[in-house]
């Protein structure tokens, strides 16, 4: 029997169990009440919600971050995508259960370790999907379709797309693009094309490094697509996407004008420095992006890190400082000076 048939049978079997036994699912997990909250938060991967901050791209770079109605709309979009992301993680863990129990790290995940039953997790996928999509309808119809596209992309990614090299990392990148466009839809402000390309390339860069780290640290047995990846090919992709990220961002800073938010200080600086608005001040952030990309790659090649991007960007001190400096500079250029 093929692996594909086993996966389908595994998924359908658990859907059937959910439909038959869902009244008792909430009470029949193997998790003790004391640690239940932590286990569920771990299964939902709340620590990875940081990825959804990309929804704020449109409102930040349009100079409208402090307009309350738009901010609340974007905040709503952020939380909806947090739920959608958690749904996709649960779905992926259910489908990948046969692989995860053999993985040295993933075997400790709540589903793979048996702390949350497959049936319970399947019920949560249905529940969170319905709640997320219904809530997205209250935002707007275009936002609902983007939310639906996001969950469908992750469904097909978990079943099919992640088996194919290169296609898998492009699928991850497209999920980041959907998040960015969701922020655009709720605010009505267009994200400049070169900034969009920056998001596209940097997500490809991070996904490639993730695959590279998985291959080096755990071998090919833990992920099907790794059988068709070669280390030198991943090196090539890493270099390509790192270069493309820097070029796209540098082009954005040169081509696009900074949206100016009028403040007392900005009026003073305009008097002090004539033609301030037409100067390419955003280009001062390019060195920070170059260093950030280089540091991220350094962590792969020196320490074989990269499997958990959310851990790297929140715990590596040089990278955290770089991100803080970049965000601070962006806010100063758009909203203060």
mmCIF file of C-alpha atoms in Angstrom, residues 297-305:
data_model
loop_
_atom_site.group_PDB
_atom_site.id
_atom_site.type_symbol
_atom_site.label_atom_id
_atom_site.label_comp_id
_atom_site.label_asym_id
_atom_site.label_seq_id
_atom_site.Cartn_x
_atom_site.Cartn_y
_atom_site.Cartn_z
ATOM 1 C CA UNK A 297 22.732 32.659 7.484
ATOM 2 C CA UNK A 298 25.667 32.657 9.909
ATOM 3 C CA UNK A 299 23.570 30.845 12.509
ATOM 4 C CA UNK A 300 22.950 28.080 9.984
ATOM 5 C CA UNK A 301 26.514 27.607 8.824
ATOM 6 C CA UNK A 302 28.149 27.990 12.256
ATOM 7 C CA UNK A 303 25.610 26.325 14.547
ATOM 8 C CA UNK A 304 23.283 24.398 12.190
ATOM 9 C CA UNK A 305 20.353 26.468 13.490
#
